[in-house]
Short mmCIF file of C-alpha atoms and ligand atoms in Angstrom, two decimals:
data_model
loop_
_atom_site.label_atom_id
_atom_site.label_comp_id
_atom_site.label_asym_id
_atom_site.label_seq_id
_atom_site.Cartn_x
_atom_site.Cartn_y
_atom_site.Cartn_z
CA MET A 1 107.11 135.80 65.97
CA LYS A 2 106.21 133.15 68.51
CA ASP A 3 107.49 133.36 72.10
CA GLN A 4 110.44 131.20 72.98
CA LEU A 5 109.75 128.22 75.25
CA ILE A 6 112.89 127.84 77.36
CA ILE A 7 114.02 124.25 77.81
CA PHE A 8 115.70 123.74 81.17
CA ASP A 9 117.24 120.29 81.34
CA THR A 10 117.72 118.76 84.77
CA THR A 11 118.94 115.28 83.77
CA LEU A 12 122.25 115.95 85.53
CA ARG A 13 120.53 117.05 88.76
CA ASP A 14 117.00 115.69 89.26
CA GLY A 15 117.72 112.83 86.85
CA GLU A 16 120.73 111.93 88.91
CA GLN A 17 118.48 111.61 91.98
CA SER A 18 116.97 108.40 90.50
CA PRO A 19 118.13 105.36 92.46
CA GLY A 20 121.58 104.34 91.26
CA ALA A 21 121.80 106.99 88.53
CA SER A 22 124.65 108.96 90.04
CA MET A 23 127.21 109.99 87.45
CA THR A 24 130.92 110.68 87.48
CA LYS A 25 132.38 114.01 86.41
CA ASP A 26 133.38 112.62 82.99
CA GLU A 27 129.94 111.13 82.44
CA LYS A 28 128.33 114.46 83.30
CA ILE A 29 130.61 116.25 80.86
CA ARG A 30 129.65 113.84 78.07
CA ILE A 31 125.95 114.34 78.72
CA ALA A 32 126.38 118.13 79.06
CA ARG A 33 128.09 118.25 75.66
CA ALA A 34 125.25 116.25 74.11
CA LEU A 35 122.71 118.62 75.71
CA GLU A 36 124.59 121.60 74.30
CA ARG A 37 124.42 120.03 70.82
CA LEU A 38 120.70 119.50 71.42
CA LYS A 39 120.60 123.28 72.08
CA VAL A 40 118.88 123.18 75.45
CA ASN A 41 118.78 126.69 76.92
CA ILE A 42 119.79 125.72 80.45
CA ILE A 43 121.67 122.73 81.83
CA GLU A 44 121.15 122.16 85.55
CA ALA A 45 124.47 120.47 86.19
CA GLY A 46 124.00 119.43 89.81
CA PHE A 47 123.80 120.42 93.45
CA PRO A 48 127.30 121.71 94.27
CA ALA A 49 126.84 121.58 98.06
CA ALA A 50 126.11 117.82 97.94
CA SER A 51 129.77 116.76 98.00
CA ILE A 52 133.19 117.71 96.68
CA GLY A 53 132.57 115.44 93.69
CA ASP A 54 129.31 117.21 92.86
CA PHE A 55 130.98 120.61 93.19
CA GLU A 56 133.76 119.55 90.82
CA SER A 57 131.30 118.15 88.30
CA VAL A 58 129.29 121.39 88.16
CA GLN A 59 132.53 123.36 87.92
CA ALA A 60 133.80 121.20 85.05
CA VAL A 61 130.53 121.52 83.12
CA ALA A 62 130.50 125.29 83.76
CA ASN A 63 134.01 125.62 82.36
CA ILE A 64 133.29 123.61 79.21
CA ILE A 65 129.79 124.54 78.09
CA LYS A 66 129.50 127.72 76.03
CA GLU A 67 126.15 127.70 74.20
CA SER A 68 123.83 126.81 77.11
CA THR A 69 123.48 128.49 80.51
CA VAL A 70 124.88 126.30 83.29
CA CYS A 71 122.83 126.19 86.48
CA GLY A 72 123.59 124.97 90.01
CA LEU A 73 120.95 124.08 92.61
CA ALA A 74 121.14 125.51 96.14
CA ARG A 75 118.90 125.25 99.17
CA ALA A 76 117.98 128.64 100.65
CA LEU A 77 121.13 128.56 102.75
CA ASP A 78 124.13 130.89 102.57
CA LYS A 79 126.60 128.00 102.40
CA ASP A 80 124.76 126.31 99.50
CA ILE A 81 124.49 129.52 97.52
CA ASP A 82 128.15 130.31 98.04
CA ARG A 83 129.11 126.80 96.85
CA ALA A 84 126.93 127.17 93.76
CA GLY A 85 128.32 130.66 93.03
CA GLU A 86 131.86 129.32 93.42
CA ALA A 87 131.27 126.27 91.18
CA LEU A 88 129.76 128.43 88.42
CA LYS A 89 132.50 131.06 88.37
CA GLY A 90 133.98 129.87 85.05
CA ALA A 91 130.66 129.70 83.19
CA GLN A 92 130.00 131.87 80.18
CA GLN A 93 126.36 132.15 81.34
CA SER A 94 125.43 130.99 84.82
CA ARG A 95 122.26 130.62 86.84
CA ILE A 96 121.68 129.85 90.52
CA HIS A 97 118.48 127.97 91.29
CA THR A 98 117.48 128.28 94.93
CA PHE A 99 114.47 126.71 96.60
CA ILE A 100 112.58 126.28 99.84
CA ALA A 101 109.43 124.28 100.60
CA THR A 102 106.11 126.11 100.80
CA SER A 103 103.43 123.44 101.33
CA PRO A 104 101.87 123.19 104.82
CA ILE A 105 103.11 119.60 105.24
CA HIS A 106 106.71 120.40 104.21
CA MET A 107 106.87 123.62 106.27
CA LYS A 108 105.62 121.80 109.37
CA MET A 109 107.23 118.36 109.07
CA LYS A 110 110.47 119.13 107.23
CA LEU A 111 111.33 122.75 107.98
CA ASN A 112 109.48 123.45 111.22
CA MET A 113 109.06 127.04 110.04
CA THR A 114 106.21 129.55 109.80
CA GLN A 115 105.19 131.12 106.50
CA GLU A 116 106.92 134.37 107.51
CA GLN A 117 110.18 132.55 108.24
CA VAL A 118 110.03 130.77 104.89
CA ILE A 119 109.54 134.08 103.04
CA GLU A 120 112.43 135.59 104.97
CA HIS A 121 114.77 132.70 104.02
CA ALA A 122 113.68 132.81 100.38
CA VAL A 123 114.26 136.57 100.02
CA LYS A 124 117.64 136.35 101.73
CA ALA A 125 118.69 133.45 99.50
CA VAL A 126 117.69 135.22 96.28
CA LYS A 127 119.54 138.39 97.31
CA ARG A 128 122.65 136.41 98.11
CA ALA A 129 122.47 134.51 94.82
CA ARG A 130 122.20 137.83 92.96
CA GLN A 131 125.66 138.71 94.28
CA TYR A 132 126.99 135.92 92.03
CA THR A 133 124.78 136.24 88.95
CA ASP A 134 121.87 138.27 87.58
CA ASP A 135 120.21 135.05 86.51
CA VAL A 136 118.51 133.72 89.65
CA GLU A 137 115.69 131.20 89.70
CA PHE A 138 113.49 130.53 92.72
CA SER A 139 111.31 127.44 93.36
CA PRO A 140 108.69 127.07 96.08
CA GLU A 141 109.16 123.33 96.60
CA ASP A 142 105.95 121.27 96.67
CA ALA A 143 104.05 124.18 95.10
CA GLY A 144 101.56 121.59 93.81
CA ARG A 145 100.32 121.18 97.40
CA SER A 146 100.90 124.78 98.56
CA GLU A 147 98.21 127.40 99.29
CA GLU A 148 97.82 129.75 96.36
CA ASP A 149 97.60 132.88 98.54
CA PHE A 150 100.91 132.00 100.17
CA LEU A 151 102.51 131.27 96.79
CA CYS A 152 101.44 134.74 95.61
CA ARG A 153 103.03 136.37 98.66
CA ILE A 154 106.35 134.54 98.51
CA LEU A 155 106.69 134.85 94.73
CA GLU A 156 106.01 138.58 94.79
CA ALA A 157 108.68 138.95 97.49
CA VAL A 158 111.35 136.97 95.62
CA ILE A 159 110.74 138.92 92.40
CA ASP A 160 111.35 142.10 94.39
CA ALA A 161 114.51 140.49 95.76
CA GLY A 162 115.81 139.84 92.22
CA ALA A 163 114.57 136.42 91.06
CA ARG A 164 114.06 136.42 87.29
CA THR A 165 112.60 132.93 86.87
CA LEU A 166 109.86 131.55 89.10
CA ASN A 167 109.66 127.81 88.88
CA ILE A 168 106.50 126.10 90.11
CA PRO A 169 107.35 122.51 91.03
CA ASP A 170 104.80 119.76 91.34
CA THR A 171 107.31 117.98 93.54
CA VAL A 172 105.22 114.90 94.33
CA GLY A 173 103.37 114.65 91.01
CA TYR A 174 99.98 115.42 92.60
CA SER A 175 98.55 117.88 90.06
CA ILE A 176 95.99 117.32 87.30
CA PRO A 177 96.48 119.14 83.96
CA GLN A 178 93.46 121.43 83.92
CA GLN A 179 93.90 122.44 87.57
CA PHE A 180 97.68 122.92 87.24
CA GLY A 181 97.26 125.10 84.14
CA ALA A 182 94.64 127.17 85.97
CA THR A 183 97.04 127.67 88.91
CA ILE A 184 99.78 128.98 86.60
CA LYS A 185 97.34 131.37 84.93
CA SER A 186 96.04 132.58 88.27
CA LEU A 187 99.56 133.12 89.70
CA ILE A 188 100.56 135.20 86.67
CA GLU A 189 97.38 137.27 86.95
CA ARG A 190 97.45 137.76 90.71
CA ILE A 191 101.14 138.53 91.39
CA PRO A 192 101.47 142.29 90.85
CA ASN A 193 105.09 142.19 89.59
CA SER A 194 104.74 138.92 87.60
CA ASP A 195 105.73 140.68 84.37
CA LYS A 196 109.31 140.94 85.72
CA ALA A 197 109.80 137.17 85.75
CA ILE A 198 109.45 134.14 83.52
CA PHE A 199 107.17 131.43 84.89
CA SER A 200 108.51 127.91 84.75
CA VAL A 201 107.20 124.47 85.70
CA HIS A 202 108.86 121.33 87.02
CA CYS A 203 106.51 118.36 87.07
CA HIS A 204 107.04 114.89 88.52
CA ASN A 205 105.41 111.86 87.00
CA ASP A 206 103.93 110.01 89.98
CA LEU A 207 100.49 109.91 88.32
CA GLY A 208 101.92 109.68 84.80
CA LEU A 209 100.89 113.32 84.18
CA ALA A 210 104.20 115.20 84.18
CA VAL A 211 104.19 115.98 80.46
CA ALA A 212 100.45 116.75 80.38
CA ASN A 213 100.77 119.07 83.39
CA SER A 214 103.76 120.86 81.87
CA LEU A 215 101.99 121.37 78.54
CA SER A 216 98.87 122.64 80.29
CA ALA A 217 101.07 125.15 82.13
CA VAL A 218 102.59 126.27 78.82
CA MET A 219 99.10 126.84 77.42
CA ASN A 220 98.47 129.05 80.43
CA GLY A 221 101.54 131.25 80.22
CA ALA A 222 104.55 129.25 81.47
CA ARG A 223 107.56 129.96 79.25
CA GLN A 224 110.10 127.58 80.75
CA VAL A 225 109.74 123.84 81.22
CA GLU A 226 112.07 121.81 83.40
CA CYS A 227 112.47 118.31 82.06
CA THR A 228 114.89 115.42 81.63
CA ILE A 229 116.04 113.13 78.85
CA ASN A 230 113.96 109.93 78.88
CA GLY A 231 111.92 111.39 81.76
CA LEU A 232 114.61 110.29 84.21
CA GLY A 233 114.25 111.63 87.75
CA GLU A 234 113.30 111.12 91.37
CA ARG A 235 110.76 108.23 91.83
CA ALA A 236 108.56 108.02 88.69
CA GLY A 237 110.71 110.69 87.05
CA ASN A 238 110.26 114.16 85.56
CA ALA A 239 108.55 115.38 82.43
CA SER A 240 110.37 113.92 79.45
CA LEU A 241 112.21 116.52 77.36
CA GLU A 242 111.66 114.71 74.06
CA GLU A 243 107.91 114.47 74.60
CA ILE A 244 107.54 118.15 75.57
CA VAL A 245 109.65 119.35 72.65
CA MET A 246 107.96 117.15 70.05
CA ALA A 247 104.47 117.96 71.31
CA VAL A 248 105.14 121.69 70.98
CA LYS A 249 106.71 121.22 67.55
CA THR A 250 104.15 118.79 66.16
CA ARG A 251 101.17 120.78 67.47
CA HIS A 252 102.50 124.20 66.48
CA ASP A 253 98.89 124.95 65.53
CA ILE A 254 98.00 124.89 69.23
CA PHE A 255 101.07 126.25 71.03
CA ASP A 256 101.90 129.93 70.67
CA CYS A 257 105.58 129.34 71.48
CA GLN A 258 108.51 127.35 70.09
CA THR A 259 111.76 125.84 71.37
CA ARG A 260 115.22 126.20 69.87
CA ILE A 261 115.96 122.48 70.25
CA ASP A 262 117.75 120.64 67.42
CA THR A 263 115.39 117.67 67.49
CA ARG A 264 117.71 115.53 65.29
CA GLU A 265 119.98 115.18 68.34
CA ILE A 266 117.23 113.71 70.55
CA LEU A 267 117.88 110.03 69.94
CA THR A 268 121.65 110.27 70.48
CA CYS A 269 121.03 112.05 73.78
CA SER A 270 118.47 109.48 74.84
CA LYS A 271 120.81 106.56 74.13
CA LEU A 272 123.70 108.26 75.84
CA VAL A 273 121.73 108.95 79.03
CA SER A 274 120.35 105.44 79.05
CA SER A 275 123.75 103.86 78.60
CA ILE A 276 125.47 106.04 81.24
CA THR A 277 122.78 105.71 83.91
CA GLY A 278 121.75 102.13 83.24
CA PHE A 279 118.09 103.08 82.87
CA PRO A 280 116.87 101.32 79.73
CA VAL A 281 114.24 102.97 77.55
CA GLN A 282 111.04 100.94 77.29
CA PRO A 283 110.34 99.87 73.66
CA ASN A 284 106.98 101.64 73.55
CA LYS A 285 108.28 104.93 74.99
CA ALA A 286 107.13 107.89 72.88
CA ILE A 287 109.73 109.39 70.51
CA VAL A 288 112.79 107.39 71.64
CA GLY A 289 111.45 103.85 72.26
CA ALA A 290 112.55 101.20 69.75
CA ASN A 291 108.92 100.76 68.61
CA ALA A 292 108.03 104.46 68.45
CA PHE A 293 108.36 104.51 64.66
CA ALA A 294 108.06 100.78 63.92
CA HIS A 295 104.83 99.79 62.22
CA GLU A 296 104.39 96.08 62.51
CA ALA A 297 100.69 95.31 62.27
CA GLY A 298 99.80 94.51 58.65
CA ILE A 299 97.14 97.18 58.29
CA HIS A 300 99.48 99.86 59.58
CA GLN A 301 102.24 98.74 57.23
CA ASP A 302 99.91 98.85 54.29
CA GLY A 303 98.78 102.36 55.22
CA ILE A 304 102.35 103.60 55.70
CA LEU A 305 103.46 102.29 52.33
CA LYS A 306 100.73 104.23 50.51
CA SER A 307 101.29 107.46 52.41
CA ARG A 308 103.43 107.92 55.52
CA GLU A 309 101.04 110.47 57.04
CA THR A 310 98.40 107.75 57.41
CA TYR A 311 99.87 106.70 60.73
CA GLU A 312 102.87 108.97 61.28
CA ILE A 313 102.51 112.40 62.85
CA MET A 314 106.29 112.98 63.06
CA ARG A 315 109.18 111.98 60.83
CA ALA A 316 111.54 109.47 62.44
CA GLU A 317 114.53 111.33 60.91
CA ASP A 318 113.50 114.53 62.69
CA VAL A 319 114.27 112.99 66.07
CA GLY A 320 117.45 111.22 64.96
CA TRP A 321 116.25 107.83 63.72
CA SER A 322 117.74 106.98 60.37
CA ALA A 323 117.51 103.94 58.14
CA ASN A 324 121.21 103.40 57.55
CA ARG A 325 123.06 103.87 60.78
CA MET A 326 126.17 101.82 60.20
CA VAL A 327 129.07 104.17 60.81
CA LEU A 328 132.25 102.12 61.00
CA GLY A 329 133.41 98.61 60.21
CA LYS A 330 136.25 96.12 60.48
CA HIS A 331 138.40 98.06 58.00
CA SER A 332 137.89 101.53 59.45
CA GLY A 333 141.13 103.19 60.45
CA ARG A 334 142.24 105.00 63.56
CA ASN A 335 141.44 108.46 62.14
CA ALA A 336 137.91 107.53 61.12
CA PHE A 337 137.39 106.01 64.56
CA LYS A 338 138.75 109.07 66.37
CA SER A 339 136.78 111.58 64.34
CA ARG A 340 133.47 109.72 64.81
CA ILE A 341 134.11 109.51 68.56
CA ASN A 342 134.84 113.27 68.59
CA GLU A 343 131.61 113.91 66.67
CA LEU A 344 129.82 112.04 69.44
CA GLY A 345 131.21 114.64 71.85
CA PHE A 346 133.99 112.65 73.48
CA GLU A 347 137.64 113.75 73.57
CA PHE A 348 140.42 111.32 74.41
CA ASP A 349 142.61 112.54 77.27
CA SER A 350 145.78 111.00 75.84
CA GLU A 351 147.20 108.96 72.93
CA ALA A 352 147.29 105.96 75.25
CA GLU A 353 143.56 106.27 75.91
CA LEU A 354 142.88 106.53 72.15
CA ASN A 355 145.10 103.50 71.45
CA ASP A 356 143.36 101.45 74.11
CA ALA A 357 139.89 102.40 72.82
CA PHE A 358 140.93 101.71 69.22
CA ALA A 359 142.22 98.26 70.19
CA ARG A 360 138.88 97.48 71.84
CA PHE A 361 137.08 98.82 68.75
CA LYS A 362 139.07 96.40 66.55
CA GLN A 363 138.24 93.47 68.85
CA LEU A 364 134.57 94.40 68.67
CA ALA A 365 134.69 94.82 64.88
CA ASP A 366 136.10 91.30 64.59
CA LYS A 367 133.08 89.89 66.37
CA LYS A 368 130.52 92.26 64.92
CA HIS A 369 131.07 93.56 61.41
CA GLU A 370 128.91 96.66 61.48
CA ILE A 371 129.62 99.18 64.21
CA PHE A 372 126.91 101.74 65.01
CA ASP A 373 127.01 104.94 67.05
CA GLU A 374 125.38 103.05 69.92
CA ASP A 375 128.30 100.58 69.92
CA LEU A 376 130.74 103.48 70.04
CA GLN A 377 128.83 105.11 72.91
CA THR A 378 129.13 101.88 74.92
CA LEU A 379 132.79 101.64 74.08
CA ILE A 380 133.34 105.21 75.32
CA SER A 381 131.51 104.39 78.55
CA GLU A 382 134.11 101.70 79.21
CA THR A 383 136.97 104.04 78.19
CA SER A 384 135.86 106.62 80.73
CA ILE A 385 135.97 104.31 83.75
CA ASP A 386 138.74 105.72 85.91
CA ALA A 387 141.53 103.21 86.59
CA GLU A 388 141.68 104.42 90.21
CA ASP A 389 138.05 103.43 90.68
CA GLU A 390 138.64 99.89 89.44
CA HIS A 391 139.52 97.94 92.56
CA ILE A 392 138.14 94.79 90.96
CA LYS A 393 138.86 93.75 87.36
CA LEU A 394 137.70 90.81 85.31
CA VAL A 395 140.66 88.73 84.12
CA SER A 396 138.92 85.70 82.65
CA LEU A 397 135.66 83.83 82.64
CA LYS A 398 134.80 80.28 81.63
CA VAL A 399 131.26 78.92 81.70
CA CYS A 400 129.89 75.44 81.12
CA SER A 401 126.32 74.75 80.19
CA GLU A 402 124.86 71.52 78.84
CA THR A 403 121.32 70.20 78.61
CA GLY A 404 120.52 68.23 81.76
CA GLU A 405 123.63 69.50 83.63
CA ILE A 406 123.91 72.24 86.25
CA PRO A 407 125.67 75.29 84.75
CA ASN A 408 129.07 76.13 86.21
CA ALA A 409 131.27 79.25 86.03
CA ILE A 410 134.98 79.75 86.76
CA VAL A 411 136.00 83.35 87.24
CA THR A 412 139.42 84.96 87.71
CA LEU A 413 139.49 88.51 89.08
CA ARG A 414 142.20 90.97 89.97
CA VAL A 415 141.21 92.38 93.35
CA ASN A 416 143.47 95.23 94.48
CA ASN A 417 146.22 93.89 92.22
CA GLN A 418 145.97 90.29 93.41
CA GLU A 419 144.64 87.55 91.18
CA VAL A 420 142.00 85.26 92.66
CA THR A 421 140.01 82.46 91.06
CA GLY A 422 136.71 81.00 92.15
CA HIS A 423 133.83 78.99 90.79
CA SER A 424 130.16 78.40 91.39
CA LYS A 425 127.21 76.48 90.06
CA GLY A 426 123.96 78.29 89.39
CA GLY A 427 120.48 78.15 87.88
CA GLY A 428 121.95 79.39 84.59
CA VAL A 429 125.32 80.61 83.36
CA VAL A 430 124.64 84.21 84.40
CA ASP A 431 123.55 83.14 87.87
CA ALA A 432 126.62 80.89 88.23
CA THR A 433 128.93 83.72 87.08
CA LEU A 434 127.56 86.33 89.47
CA LYS A 435 127.66 83.81 92.33
CA ALA A 436 131.29 82.97 91.53
CA ILE A 437 132.20 86.68 91.63
CA GLU A 438 130.29 87.15 94.87
CA ASN A 439 132.10 84.14 96.41
CA LEU A 440 135.39 85.89 95.70
CA VAL A 441 134.41 89.43 96.71
CA LYS A 442 131.91 88.73 99.51
CA SER A 443 130.18 92.11 99.16
CA ASP A 444 126.88 90.99 100.74
CA ALA A 445 125.15 93.51 98.51
CA LEU A 446 121.55 92.91 97.56
CA LEU A 447 120.86 92.43 93.84
CA GLU A 448 117.86 94.68 93.19
CA LEU A 449 117.74 94.56 89.42
CA TYR A 450 119.26 92.66 86.53
CA SER A 451 118.34 93.56 82.98
CA VAL A 452 119.74 92.96 79.48
CA ASN A 453 119.16 95.11 76.44
CA ASN A 454 120.58 94.78 72.97
CA VAL A 455 122.60 97.86 71.99
CA THR A 456 121.71 97.42 68.30
CA ASN A 457 119.77 94.80 66.31
CA GLY A 458 120.78 91.29 65.30
CA THR A 459 122.09 88.25 67.17
CA ASP A 460 125.65 89.56 66.91
CA ALA A 461 124.64 92.77 68.74
CA GLN A 462 126.27 93.75 71.99
CA GLY A 463 124.16 93.01 75.04
CA GLU A 464 124.15 95.82 77.59
CA VAL A 465 123.54 94.57 81.10
CA THR A 466 122.43 96.69 84.05
CA VAL A 467 122.88 95.41 87.58
CA ARG A 468 121.51 97.37 90.53
CA LEU A 469 123.04 96.64 93.94
CA GLU A 470 122.00 97.92 97.35
CA LYS A 471 124.13 97.93 100.46
CA ALA A 472 123.47 99.81 103.71
CA GLY A 473 120.99 102.11 101.98
CA ARG A 474 123.31 102.98 99.09
CA ILE A 475 122.11 102.05 95.62
CA VAL A 476 124.37 101.81 92.58
CA ASN A 477 123.86 100.76 88.96
CA GLY A 478 126.59 98.78 87.22
CA LEU A 479 126.82 98.53 83.44
CA GLY A 480 128.61 96.11 81.17
CA ALA A 481 128.47 95.51 77.44
CA ASP A 482 129.77 92.67 75.30
CA THR A 483 128.68 90.55 72.36
CA ASP A 484 128.58 87.73 74.94
CA ILE A 485 125.90 88.52 77.52
CA VAL A 486 127.51 86.36 80.22
CA THR A 487 130.68 88.46 79.96
CA ALA A 488 128.52 91.61 79.86
CA SER A 489 126.80 90.44 83.06
CA ALA A 490 130.12 89.83 84.81
CA LYS A 491 131.37 93.28 83.75
CA ALA A 492 128.15 94.94 84.97
CA TYR A 493 128.30 93.20 88.35
CA ILE A 494 131.96 94.15 88.79
CA ASN A 495 131.23 97.74 87.72
CA ALA A 496 128.52 97.96 90.41
CA LEU A 497 130.84 96.45 93.05
CA ASN A 498 133.52 99.03 92.18
CA LYS A 499 130.98 101.83 92.58
CA LEU A 500 129.97 100.47 95.99
CA LEU A 501 133.61 100.40 97.05
CA ASN A 502 134.13 104.05 96.11
CA ALA A 503 133.13 106.22 99.05
CA ASN A 504 130.27 108.58 98.30
CA THR A 505 128.94 110.84 100.99
CA ARG A 506 126.75 113.20 99.09
CA GLN A 507 123.74 115.02 100.50
CA HIS A 508 120.32 114.84 98.91
CA PRO A 509 119.12 118.41 98.22
CA GLN A 510 115.50 117.82 99.21
CA LYS A 511 115.95 115.74 102.34
CA SER A 512 117.86 117.94 104.70
CA GLU A 513 118.34 121.20 106.58
CA VAL A 514 116.22 123.75 104.71
O1 LIG B 1 110.84 118.46 92.55
C1 LIG B 1 111.26 119.51 93.07
O2 LIG B 1 110.56 120.23 93.79
C2 LIG B 1 112.64 119.88 92.83
C3 LIG B 1 113.05 121.23 93.29
C4 LIG B 1 114.41 121.25 93.87
C5 LIG B 1 112.86 122.22 92.19
O3 LIG B 1 113.37 119.14 92.22
ZN1 LIG B 2 112.21 117.57 91.15
#
């Protein structure tokens, strides 16, 4: 029997720390359900002390998820640990993950603490967390730049205090595979009580080495990897779950461990996370990129036709790609629609919500005859926007574009229940539309990103638009989908404006106090 490699997913916590990727409670629940179907061992659902909203999201995930352990992050502070313990009360299996920085630069510049003080805080935090659950994880933040002797001392102390998982984070993505693997091996060998804990790694991708560093750690004794769907995460992101899992599975001849992941659920999860966060997946991304299993060059195609192994090391079906993905069409009924949506992990809160979604499904099916899971996922994203959060709504949009003429857009919005109409010219119809909306709303937000992706293939596909806005240091991503990309753009811009209008005073776990 091979050892189990524990997959700890932190899409809902570290992934959410990507600029503009913050998620609502309902969005977190949808992703958590998909992660449970993927069979991840642990779902890090958030940082409960960040805000009331974050607390409630972790609590909701803890109450719903049954097959995966639900984890909450806490700084090494009594109040954070108590909030995490409280939020996780309803979980079938819960874990508290507490951390404190251990690198010389973090201890001096961020914490202003000596090594002894840091050890004292860490031990106290682990003991307090153990009052809530037996499953306590400790991370020495910025371990990648910490002194090994100090890591040995603090890790030995937290194991004695009751930590059962020791996570070694390469917080700033500074490590190199061979060296990082050697560090993990050395820590396991040097810490006298290391057999009482599982060693874990959490690698950031600043040098593009997060997956390589994680795999090197696994080859040197780590038995938990922290990772995210699509490699989402702070700055350049975290190690990508799909790449770690498929590397271990595909190269089972090299790895002496295995995961319990149901790899056929990978693609659905990837698309869901991308559509909720507004972070598109690059076409050449391993495993989940649109080109990952597409063989276009003639020589490759010829080779594939004779024998698929010529150029394929994995089967597309094993990660969720399938040839015939049409699921519903124009004539599909309400029951078929509802049951497919339920299979995708979404429950309607009321008959009215189902009726509204079904009506929008019918409108879409009129414009686009074949409806795929991806279309349904986008439709659900719109269903789950809370009416209370929609201060601004799109009522109508008319655009004019003619060769040699300047494009013009006329937009009618409902702003706090009052209809207003405005127009603008622009460089193109999208530009004119967004300017017309801005003329009406006067948000003064800075447009940081505008991108369009097709949800499925074909010219009748829905376009999914992401708009990133920044105002007074707050960054939000807005999403909109429609078979008409100008309408999708207007929806995305309005979605981002609504998010900016909704107060959010959350704390970042790694930038404050301890
Ligand atoms: O990158 C990091 O160090 C973290 C810790 C909180 C584990 O995300
Ligand atoms: Zn991190």
